[in-house]
Amino acid sequence: MKFDVLTLFPELFDAVLGESIIGRARQNNIIQINTVNIRDFSLNKHRKVDDYPYGGGGGMVMMAQPICDAYLSIAEKLSYKPRVVYLSPQGRVLNQEIVKELSTEEHLILLCGHYEGIDERVIEEIVDDEISIGDYVLTGGELPAMVLIDSVSRLIPGVLSSEESYSQESHYEGLLEYPQYTRPYEFSERKVPGVLMSGHHENINRWRRQQSLKRTYLKRPDMFERLSLNEADRKLLEEALKENEE
Ligand SMILES: COc1ccccc1CNc1ccc(C(N)=O)cn1
């Protein structure tokens, strides 16, 4: 999978995407991440890429021409039109379902806005999707772009090793992860739940599913109500919630 990122701050990406899982995937060429500096496409001798908003008001707006020329510098070489995702507070909020959808693309162009945003005509001209990573305002679209690259890359075959990829299952059938423990057995007078020490895998899986159901019910009712539970799950949850009341 290939990501082309149109940004004013290409150097931001190397630090974050050079490390760990994503860094390894880049080295193994399972994913490619290329940054394009929008400022390189300014026609202005001062490399100007923003200007005052028509209609007045505070802040600056990114001009259309440098962004569209940066886009064309990529698109004109391709025989297909790559999907262009604009990271903005107005986009549909990213979730694992959208991440899965994006991971099926061969090539994504991510457009990172800055200042108060970009000239609307860029959105009309080249943007296919507007995506937000949550309802809050950031300085630029770069952090959201890194979040998108990280979450999507984890779903690309070969990026996660077999152990690492395990977490994809439990997490992403719409349930929160069960509690995790590792050595030592006792820490600050707190012991590991007995069932995890039993070696009884059926009971361990049952306990884990029960914990996931309970946590999702208690911590994320919005996620919980989207679940369709079978009888066994409903019983597991009931039992767990009864223990809570005791
Ligand atoms: C005022 O900033 C903008 C205004 C319009 C577009 C882009 C920006 C850049 N900032 C962003 C970008 C994305 C997100 C998000 N929630 O995904 C938050 N902030």
PDB file of C-alpha atoms and ligand atoms in Angstrom:
ATOM      1  CA  MET A   1       0.000   0.000   0.000  1.00  0.00           C
ATOM      2  CA  LYS A   2       1.215   3.518  -0.813  1.00  0.00           C
ATOM      3  CA  PHE A   3       0.533   6.747   1.066  1.00  0.00           C
ATOM      4  CA  ASP A   4       1.368  10.117  -0.463  1.00  0.00           C
ATOM      5  CA  VAL A   5       1.039  12.922   2.070  1.00  0.00           C
ATOM      6  CA  LEU A   6       0.568  16.508   0.906  1.00  0.00           C
ATOM      7  CA  THR A   7       1.790  18.665   3.771  1.00  0.00           C
ATOM      8  CA  LEU A   8       3.610  21.885   4.715  1.00  0.00           C
ATOM      9  CA  PHE A   9       5.615  19.954   7.316  1.00  0.00           C
ATOM     10  CA  PRO A  10       7.053  16.792   5.711  1.00  0.00           C
ATOM     11  CA  GLU A  11       9.770  16.485   8.368  1.00  0.00           C
ATOM     12  CA  LEU A  12       7.118  15.781  11.014  1.00  0.00           C
ATOM     13  CA  PHE A  13       6.395  12.406   9.436  1.00  0.00           C
ATOM     14  CA  ASP A  14       9.868  10.858   9.447  1.00  0.00           C
ATOM     15  CA  ALA A  15      10.150  10.903  13.245  1.00  0.00           C
ATOM     16  CA  VAL A  16       6.818   9.205  13.866  1.00  0.00           C
ATOM     17  CA  LEU A  17       6.652   6.838  10.889  1.00  0.00           C
ATOM     18  CA  GLY A  18      10.281   5.779  10.894  1.00  0.00           C
ATOM     19  CA  GLU A  19       9.983   3.806  14.112  1.00  0.00           C
ATOM     20  CA  SER A  20       8.712   0.428  15.256  1.00  0.00           C
ATOM     21  CA  ILE A  21       6.023  -1.469  13.356  1.00  0.00           C
ATOM     22  CA  ILE A  22       5.432   1.141  10.665  1.00  0.00           C
ATOM     23  CA  GLY A  23       9.168   1.730  10.224  1.00  0.00           C
ATOM     24  CA  ARG A  24       9.756  -2.005   9.728  1.00  0.00           C
ATOM     25  CA  ALA A  25       6.894  -2.236   7.233  1.00  0.00           C
ATOM     26  CA  ARG A  26       8.431   0.617   5.250  1.00  0.00           C
ATOM     27  CA  GLN A  27      11.830  -1.102   5.254  1.00  0.00           C
ATOM     28  CA  ASN A  28      10.199  -4.321   4.086  1.00  0.00           C
ATOM     29  CA  ASN A  29       8.426  -2.284   1.439  1.00  0.00           C
ATOM     30  CA  ILE A  30       5.047  -3.602   2.572  1.00  0.00           C
ATOM     31  CA  ILE A  31       3.939   0.019   2.749  1.00  0.00           C
ATOM     32  CA  GLN A  32       5.413   3.145   1.190  1.00  0.00           C
ATOM     33  CA  ILE A  33       4.989   6.570   2.720  1.00  0.00           C
ATOM     34  CA  ASN A  34       6.009   9.546   0.628  1.00  0.00           C
ATOM     35  CA  THR A  35       5.641  13.190   1.654  1.00  0.00           C
ATOM     36  CA  VAL A  36       5.189  16.080  -0.756  1.00  0.00           C
ATOM     37  CA  ASN A  37       5.873  19.607   0.466  1.00  0.00           C
ATOM     38  CA  ILE A  38       3.015  21.817  -0.737  1.00  0.00           C
ATOM     39  CA  ARG A  39       5.260  24.856  -0.380  1.00  0.00           C
ATOM     40  CA  ASP A  40       7.486  23.560  -3.209  1.00  0.00           C
ATOM     41  CA  PHE A  41       4.546  24.237  -5.563  1.00  0.00           C
ATOM     42  CA  SER A  42       4.002  27.873  -4.633  1.00  0.00           C
ATOM     43  CA  LEU A  43       4.425  30.146  -7.658  1.00  0.00           C
ATOM     44  CA  ASN A  44       5.236  33.022  -5.373  1.00  0.00           C
ATOM     45  CA  LYS A  45       8.871  34.059  -4.952  1.00  0.00           C
ATOM     46  CA  HIS A  46       8.342  34.105  -1.183  1.00  0.00           C
ATOM     47  CA  ARG A  47       6.906  30.558  -1.413  1.00  0.00           C
ATOM     48  CA  LYS A  48       3.602  31.874  -0.083  1.00  0.00           C
ATOM     49  CA  VAL A  49       0.921  29.173   0.358  1.00  0.00           C
ATOM     50  CA  ASP A  50      -1.773  30.989   2.342  1.00  0.00           C
ATOM     51  CA  ASP A  51      -3.709  34.216   2.057  1.00  0.00           C
ATOM     52  CA  TYR A  52      -6.397  36.242   3.807  1.00  0.00           C
ATOM     53  CA  PRO A  53      -9.934  34.858   3.658  1.00  0.00           C
ATOM     54  CA  TYR A  54     -12.390  36.542   1.271  1.00  0.00           C
ATOM     55  CA  GLY A  55     -15.172  38.058   3.359  1.00  0.00           C
ATOM     56  CA  GLY A  56     -12.722  38.917   6.137  1.00  0.00           C
ATOM     57  CA  GLY A  57     -12.435  37.217   9.513  1.00  0.00           C
ATOM     58  CA  GLY A  58      -9.389  36.020  11.406  1.00  0.00           C
ATOM     59  CA  GLY A  59      -6.798  33.486  10.338  1.00  0.00           C
ATOM     60  CA  MET A  60      -5.407  32.511   6.957  1.00  0.00           C
ATOM     61  CA  VAL A  61      -6.585  30.073   4.304  1.00  0.00           C
ATOM     62  CA  MET A  62      -4.377  27.745   2.265  1.00  0.00           C
ATOM     63  CA  MET A  63      -4.430  28.718  -1.400  1.00  0.00           C
ATOM     64  CA  ALA A  64      -5.791  26.261  -3.950  1.00  0.00           C
ATOM     65  CA  GLN A  65      -3.027  26.455  -6.589  1.00  0.00           C
ATOM     66  CA  PRO A  66      -0.067  25.052  -4.586  1.00  0.00           C
ATOM     67  CA  ILE A  67      -2.195  22.199  -3.208  1.00  0.00           C
ATOM     68  CA  CYS A  68      -3.652  21.248  -6.598  1.00  0.00           C
ATOM     69  CA  ASP A  69      -0.250  21.406  -8.305  1.00  0.00           C
ATOM     70  CA  ALA A  70       1.244  19.239  -5.547  1.00  0.00           C
ATOM     71  CA  TYR A  71      -1.600  16.777  -6.139  1.00  0.00           C
ATOM     72  CA  LEU A  72      -1.052  16.851  -9.923  1.00  0.00           C
ATOM     73  CA  SER A  73       2.669  16.169  -9.452  1.00  0.00           C
ATOM     74  CA  ILE A  74       1.561  12.748  -8.161  1.00  0.00           C
ATOM     75  CA  ALA A  75      -1.664  12.110 -10.076  1.00  0.00           C
ATOM     76  CA  GLU A  76      -0.321  12.994 -13.539  1.00  0.00           C
ATOM     77  CA  LYS A  77       2.052  10.005 -13.373  1.00  0.00           C
ATOM     78  CA  LEU A  78      -0.741   7.554 -12.597  1.00  0.00           C
ATOM     79  CA  SER A  79      -3.077   5.714 -14.921  1.00  0.00           C
ATOM     80  CA  TYR A  80      -5.743   5.712 -12.156  1.00  0.00           C
ATOM     81  CA  LYS A  81      -7.178   8.436  -9.899  1.00  0.00           C
ATOM     82  CA  PRO A  82      -5.940   7.729  -6.351  1.00  0.00           C
ATOM     83  CA  ARG A  83      -8.363   8.304  -3.483  1.00  0.00           C
ATOM     84  CA  VAL A  84      -7.762  11.700  -1.865  1.00  0.00           C
ATOM     85  CA  VAL A  85      -8.516  12.001   1.862  1.00  0.00           C
ATOM     86  CA  TYR A  86      -8.618  15.453   3.454  1.00  0.00           C
ATOM     87  CA  LEU A  87      -8.027  15.459   7.229  1.00  0.00           C
ATOM     88  CA  SER A  88     -10.332  18.074   8.699  1.00  0.00           C
ATOM     89  CA  PRO A  89     -12.523  18.705  11.772  1.00  0.00           C
ATOM     90  CA  GLN A  90     -15.541  18.488   9.470  1.00  0.00           C
ATOM     91  CA  GLY A  91     -14.826  14.985   8.235  1.00  0.00           C
ATOM     92  CA  ARG A  92     -16.635  11.805   9.218  1.00  0.00           C
ATOM     93  CA  VAL A  93     -15.053  10.623  12.447  1.00  0.00           C
ATOM     94  CA  LEU A  94     -12.505   7.830  11.943  1.00  0.00           C
ATOM     95  CA  ASN A  95     -13.338   4.464  13.467  1.00  0.00           C
ATOM     96  CA  GLN A  96     -12.109   0.914  12.911  1.00  0.00           C
ATOM     97  CA  GLU A  97     -14.757   0.312  10.277  1.00  0.00           C
ATOM     98  CA  ILE A  98     -13.501   3.242   8.173  1.00  0.00           C
ATOM     99  CA  VAL A  99      -9.906   2.114   8.817  1.00  0.00           C
ATOM    100  CA  LYS A 100     -10.802  -1.316   7.427  1.00  0.00           C
ATOM    101  CA  GLU A 101     -12.416   0.316   4.374  1.00  0.00           C
ATOM    102  CA  LEU A 102      -9.346   2.471   3.722  1.00  0.00           C
ATOM    103  CA  SER A 103      -6.985  -0.512   4.115  1.00  0.00           C
ATOM    104  CA  THR A 104      -8.462  -2.023   0.944  1.00  0.00           C
ATOM    105  CA  GLU A 105      -7.094   0.866  -1.153  1.00  0.00           C
ATOM    106  CA  GLU A 106      -3.806   0.385  -3.022  1.00  0.00           C
ATOM    107  CA  HIS A 107      -2.916   4.073  -2.910  1.00  0.00           C
ATOM    108  CA  LEU A 108      -4.114   6.921  -0.702  1.00  0.00           C
ATOM    109  CA  ILE A 109      -3.260  10.613  -1.001  1.00  0.00           C
ATOM    110  CA  LEU A 110      -3.630  12.365   2.351  1.00  0.00           C
ATOM    111  CA  LEU A 111      -4.093  16.129   2.318  1.00  0.00           C
ATOM    112  CA  CYS A 112      -3.097  17.946   5.496  1.00  0.00           C
ATOM    113  CA  GLY A 113      -4.726  21.308   6.032  1.00  0.00           C
ATOM    114  CA  HIS A 114      -3.276  24.060   8.164  1.00  0.00           C
ATOM    115  CA  TYR A 115      -4.208  27.534   9.457  1.00  0.00           C
ATOM    116  CA  GLU A 116      -8.011  27.854   9.145  1.00  0.00           C
ATOM    117  CA  GLY A 117      -8.216  25.282   6.391  1.00  0.00           C
ATOM    118  CA  ILE A 118      -8.036  25.210   2.632  1.00  0.00           C
ATOM    119  CA  ASP A 119      -9.780  27.013  -0.240  1.00  0.00           C
ATOM    120  CA  GLU A 120     -13.102  25.204  -0.779  1.00  0.00           C
ATOM    121  CA  ARG A 121     -12.370  24.780  -4.473  1.00  0.00           C
ATOM    122  CA  VAL A 122      -9.650  22.241  -3.634  1.00  0.00           C
ATOM    123  CA  ILE A 123     -12.260  20.100  -1.895  1.00  0.00           C
ATOM    124  CA  GLU A 124     -14.576  20.401  -4.886  1.00  0.00           C
ATOM    125  CA  GLU A 125     -11.764  19.641  -7.328  1.00  0.00           C
ATOM    126  CA  ILE A 126      -9.727  16.777  -5.846  1.00  0.00           C
ATOM    127  CA  VAL A 127     -10.992  15.573  -2.449  1.00  0.00           C
ATOM    128  CA  ASP A 128     -12.886  12.252  -2.271  1.00  0.00           C
ATOM    129  CA  ASP A 129     -13.220  11.885   1.511  1.00  0.00           C
ATOM    130  CA  GLU A 130     -13.065  14.236   4.474  1.00  0.00           C
ATOM    131  CA  ILE A 131     -12.012  12.416   7.633  1.00  0.00           C
ATOM    132  CA  SER A 132     -11.662  13.685  11.203  1.00  0.00           C
ATOM    133  CA  ILE A 133      -9.907  11.804  14.010  1.00  0.00           C
ATOM    134  CA  GLY A 134     -12.273  13.279  16.583  1.00  0.00           C
ATOM    135  CA  ASP A 135     -14.245  16.354  17.525  1.00  0.00           C
ATOM    136  CA  TYR A 136     -11.428  18.714  18.435  1.00  0.00           C
ATOM    137  CA  VAL A 137      -9.344  21.252  16.566  1.00  0.00           C
ATOM    138  CA  LEU A 138      -5.600  20.772  15.992  1.00  0.00           C
ATOM    139  CA  THR A 139      -2.934  23.027  14.494  1.00  0.00           C
ATOM    140  CA  GLY A 140      -2.796  20.976  11.317  1.00  0.00           C
ATOM    141  CA  GLY A 141      -3.885  17.777   9.647  1.00  0.00           C
ATOM    142  CA  GLU A 142      -0.462  16.147  10.115  1.00  0.00           C
ATOM    143  CA  LEU A 143      -1.176  14.332  13.399  1.00  0.00           C
ATOM    144  CA  PRO A 144      -4.527  13.070  12.046  1.00  0.00           C
ATOM    145  CA  ALA A 145      -2.703  11.854   8.914  1.00  0.00           C
ATOM    146  CA  MET A 146      -0.205   9.923  11.076  1.00  0.00           C
ATOM    147  CA  VAL A 147      -3.048   8.393  13.083  1.00  0.00           C
ATOM    148  CA  LEU A 148      -4.728   7.314   9.866  1.00  0.00           C
ATOM    149  CA  ILE A 149      -1.500   5.867   8.409  1.00  0.00           C
ATOM    150  CA  ASP A 150      -0.759   3.946  11.621  1.00  0.00           C
ATOM    151  CA  SER A 151      -4.255   2.493  12.042  1.00  0.00           C
ATOM    152  CA  VAL A 152      -4.633   1.567   8.342  1.00  0.00           C
ATOM    153  CA  SER A 153      -1.103   0.101   8.032  1.00  0.00           C
ATOM    154  CA  ARG A 154      -1.735  -2.295  10.940  1.00  0.00           C
ATOM    155  CA  LEU A 155      -4.378  -3.989   8.804  1.00  0.00           C
ATOM    156  CA  ILE A 156      -2.095  -4.493   5.804  1.00  0.00           C
ATOM    157  CA  PRO A 157      -1.005  -8.172   5.621  1.00  0.00           C
ATOM    158  CA  GLY A 158       2.605  -8.601   6.704  1.00  0.00           C
ATOM    159  CA  VAL A 159       2.825  -5.395   8.718  1.00  0.00           C
ATOM    160  CA  LEU A 160       2.044  -7.051  12.044  1.00  0.00           C
ATOM    161  CA  SER A 161       3.764 -10.269  13.072  1.00  0.00           C
ATOM    162  CA  SER A 162       1.452 -13.143  14.046  1.00  0.00           C
ATOM    163  CA  GLU A 163       1.634 -12.369  17.807  1.00  0.00           C
ATOM    164  CA  GLU A 164       1.107  -8.635  17.239  1.00  0.00           C
ATOM    165  CA  SER A 165      -1.804  -9.224  14.890  1.00  0.00           C
ATOM    166  CA  TYR A 166      -3.698 -11.175  17.582  1.00  0.00           C
ATOM    167  CA  SER A 167      -4.887  -7.927  19.139  1.00  0.00           C
ATOM    168  CA  GLN A 168      -6.748  -7.118  15.923  1.00  0.00           C
ATOM    169  CA  GLU A 169      -9.323  -9.860  16.562  1.00  0.00           C
ATOM    170  CA  SER A 170     -10.372  -9.222  20.156  1.00  0.00           C
ATOM    171  CA  HIS A 171     -10.359  -5.433  19.732  1.00  0.00           C
ATOM    172  CA  TYR A 172     -12.211  -5.081  16.556  1.00  0.00           C
ATOM    173  CA  GLU A 173     -15.375  -7.053  16.590  1.00  0.00           C
ATOM    174  CA  GLY A 174     -16.798  -3.951  18.238  1.00  0.00           C
ATOM    175  CA  LEU A 175     -15.692  -4.956  21.744  1.00  0.00           C
ATOM    176  CA  LEU A 176     -13.169  -3.351  24.089  1.00  0.00           C
ATOM    177  CA  GLU A 177     -10.097  -5.371  25.036  1.00  0.00           C
ATOM    178  CA  TYR A 178     -10.157  -7.530  28.192  1.00  0.00           C
ATOM    179  CA  PRO A 179      -7.674  -6.686  31.029  1.00  0.00           C
ATOM    180  CA  GLN A 180      -4.066  -7.707  30.293  1.00  0.00           C
ATOM    181  CA  TYR A 181      -1.530  -8.985  32.861  1.00  0.00           C
ATOM    182  CA  THR A 182       2.098 -10.036  32.695  1.00  0.00           C
ATOM    183  CA  ARG A 183       4.884 -10.932  35.161  1.00  0.00           C
ATOM    184  CA  PRO A 184       5.309 -10.595  38.102  1.00  0.00           C
ATOM    185  CA  TYR A 185       2.328 -12.535  39.514  1.00  0.00           C
ATOM    186  CA  GLU A 186       2.013 -10.078  42.420  1.00  0.00           C
ATOM    187  CA  PHE A 187       2.550  -6.333  42.051  1.00  0.00           C
ATOM    188  CA  SER A 188       1.819  -3.795  44.785  1.00  0.00           C
ATOM    189  CA  GLU A 189      -0.152  -6.504  46.670  1.00  0.00           C
ATOM    190  CA  ARG A 190      -2.357  -7.067  43.613  1.00  0.00           C
ATOM    191  CA  LYS A 191      -2.444 -10.585  42.185  1.00  0.00           C
ATOM    192  CA  VAL A 192      -3.325 -11.816  38.678  1.00  0.00           C
ATOM    193  CA  PRO A 193      -6.899 -13.254  38.377  1.00  0.00           C
ATOM    194  CA  GLY A 194      -6.737 -16.981  39.176  1.00  0.00           C
ATOM    195  CA  VAL A 195      -8.421 -18.101  35.954  1.00  0.00           C
ATOM    196  CA  LEU A 196      -5.447 -16.772  33.940  1.00  0.00           C
ATOM    197  CA  MET A 197      -3.098 -18.979  35.942  1.00  0.00           C
ATOM    198  CA  SER A 198      -5.225 -22.102  35.481  1.00  0.00           C
ATOM    199  CA  GLY A 199      -4.009 -23.092  32.020  1.00  0.00           C
ATOM    200  CA  HIS A 200      -7.668 -23.934  31.318  1.00  0.00           C
ATOM    201  CA  HIS A 201      -8.013 -22.257  27.923  1.00  0.00           C
ATOM    202  CA  GLU A 202     -11.759 -22.626  27.609  1.00  0.00           C
ATOM    203  CA  ASN A 203     -12.281 -20.898  30.982  1.00  0.00           C
ATOM    204  CA  ILE A 204      -9.679 -18.258  30.094  1.00  0.00           C
ATOM    205  CA  ASN A 205     -11.421 -17.442  26.811  1.00  0.00           C
ATOM    206  CA  ARG A 206     -14.786 -17.384  28.590  1.00  0.00           C
ATOM    207  CA  TRP A 207     -13.438 -14.986  31.258  1.00  0.00           C
ATOM    208  CA  ARG A 208     -11.855 -12.755  28.593  1.00  0.00           C
ATOM    209  CA  ARG A 209     -15.033 -12.542  26.555  1.00  0.00           C
ATOM    210  CA  GLN A 210     -16.972 -11.777  29.735  1.00  0.00           C
ATOM    211  CA  GLN A 211     -14.555  -8.973  30.631  1.00  0.00           C
ATOM    212  CA  SER A 212     -14.751  -7.508  27.124  1.00  0.00           C
ATOM    213  CA  LEU A 213     -18.545  -7.555  27.225  1.00  0.00           C
ATOM    214  CA  LYS A 214     -18.632  -6.008  30.715  1.00  0.00           C
ATOM    215  CA  ARG A 215     -16.130  -3.279  29.835  1.00  0.00           C
ATOM    216  CA  THR A 216     -17.840  -2.391  26.610  1.00  0.00           C
ATOM    217  CA  TYR A 217     -21.210  -2.230  28.410  1.00  0.00           C
ATOM    218  CA  LEU A 218     -19.835  -0.053  31.221  1.00  0.00           C
ATOM    219  CA  LYS A 219     -17.294   2.131  29.374  1.00  0.00           C
ATOM    220  CA  ARG A 220     -18.762   2.494  25.898  1.00  0.00           C
ATOM    221  CA  PRO A 221     -22.576   2.184  25.886  1.00  0.00           C
ATOM    222  CA  ASP A 222     -22.496   3.747  22.407  1.00  0.00           C
ATOM    223  CA  MET A 223     -20.466   0.799  21.100  1.00  0.00           C
ATOM    224  CA  PHE A 224     -22.449  -1.685  23.185  1.00  0.00           C
ATOM    225  CA  GLU A 225     -25.797  -0.732  21.696  1.00  0.00           C
ATOM    226  CA  ARG A 226     -24.442  -1.512  18.201  1.00  0.00           C
ATOM    227  CA  LEU A 227     -23.669  -5.097  19.258  1.00  0.00           C
ATOM    228  CA  SER A 228     -26.026  -7.955  18.549  1.00  0.00           C
ATOM    229  CA  LEU A 229     -25.396 -10.388  21.414  1.00  0.00           C
ATOM    230  CA  ASN A 230     -26.299 -14.046  21.312  1.00  0.00           C
ATOM    231  CA  GLU A 231     -27.835 -15.811  24.328  1.00  0.00           C
ATOM    232  CA  ALA A 232     -24.454 -17.010  25.611  1.00  0.00           C
ATOM    233  CA  ASP A 233     -22.995 -13.500  25.562  1.00  0.00           C
ATOM    234  CA  ARG A 234     -26.062 -12.075  27.286  1.00  0.00           C
ATOM    235  CA  LYS A 235     -25.746 -14.664  30.066  1.00  0.00           C
ATOM    236  CA  LEU A 236     -22.011 -13.941  30.431  1.00  0.00           C
ATOM    237  CA  LEU A 237     -22.694 -10.231  30.774  1.00  0.00           C
ATOM    238  CA  GLU A 238     -25.534 -10.741  33.257  1.00  0.00           C
ATOM    239  CA  GLU A 239     -23.286 -12.913  35.439  1.00  0.00           C
ATOM    240  CA  ALA A 240     -20.466 -10.327  35.300  1.00  0.00           C
ATOM    241  CA  LEU A 241     -22.759  -7.426  36.193  1.00  0.00           C
ATOM    242  CA  LYS A 242     -24.252  -9.400  39.089  1.00  0.00           C
ATOM    243  CA  GLU A 243     -20.730  -9.884  40.486  1.00  0.00           C
ATOM    244  CA  ASN A 244     -20.318  -6.099  40.194  1.00  0.00           C
ATOM    245  CA  GLU A 245     -23.351  -5.519  42.412  1.00  0.00           C
ATOM    246  CA  GLU A 246     -22.291  -7.993  45.109  1.00  0.00           C
TER     247      GLU A 246
HETATM  248  C1  LIG B   1      -8.350  24.655  12.160  1.00  0.00           C
HETATM  249  O1  LIG B   1      -7.674  23.594  11.552  1.00  0.00           O
HETATM  250  C2  LIG B   1      -8.178  23.099  10.389  1.00  0.00           C
HETATM  251  C3  LIG B   1      -9.357  23.571   9.787  1.00  0.00           C
HETATM  252  C4  LIG B   1      -9.793  22.951   8.611  1.00  0.00           C
HETATM  253  C5  LIG B   1      -9.078  21.907   8.078  1.00  0.00           C
HETATM  254  C6  LIG B   1      -7.910  21.438   8.689  1.00  0.00           C
HETATM  255  C7  LIG B   1      -7.469  22.050   9.836  1.00  0.00           C
HETATM  256  C8  LIG B   1      -6.204  21.546  10.480  1.00  0.00           C
HETATM  257  N1  LIG B   1      -6.529  21.106  11.827  1.00  0.00           N
HETATM  258  C9  LIG B   1      -7.193  19.938  12.074  1.00  0.00           C
HETATM  259  C10 LIG B   1      -7.300  18.941  11.133  1.00  0.00           C
HETATM  260  C11 LIG B   1      -8.001  17.785  11.477  1.00  0.00           C
HETATM  261  C12 LIG B   1      -8.548  17.666  12.745  1.00  0.00           C
HETATM  262  C13 LIG B   1      -9.286  16.429  13.159  1.00  0.00           C
HETATM  263  N2  LIG B   1     -10.114  16.512  14.199  1.00  0.00           N
HETATM  264  O2  LIG B   1      -9.106  15.378  12.539  1.00  0.00           O
HETATM  265  C14 LIG B   1      -8.401  18.686  13.633  1.00  0.00           C
HETATM  266  N3  LIG B   1      -7.722  19.808  13.302  1.00  0.00           N
END
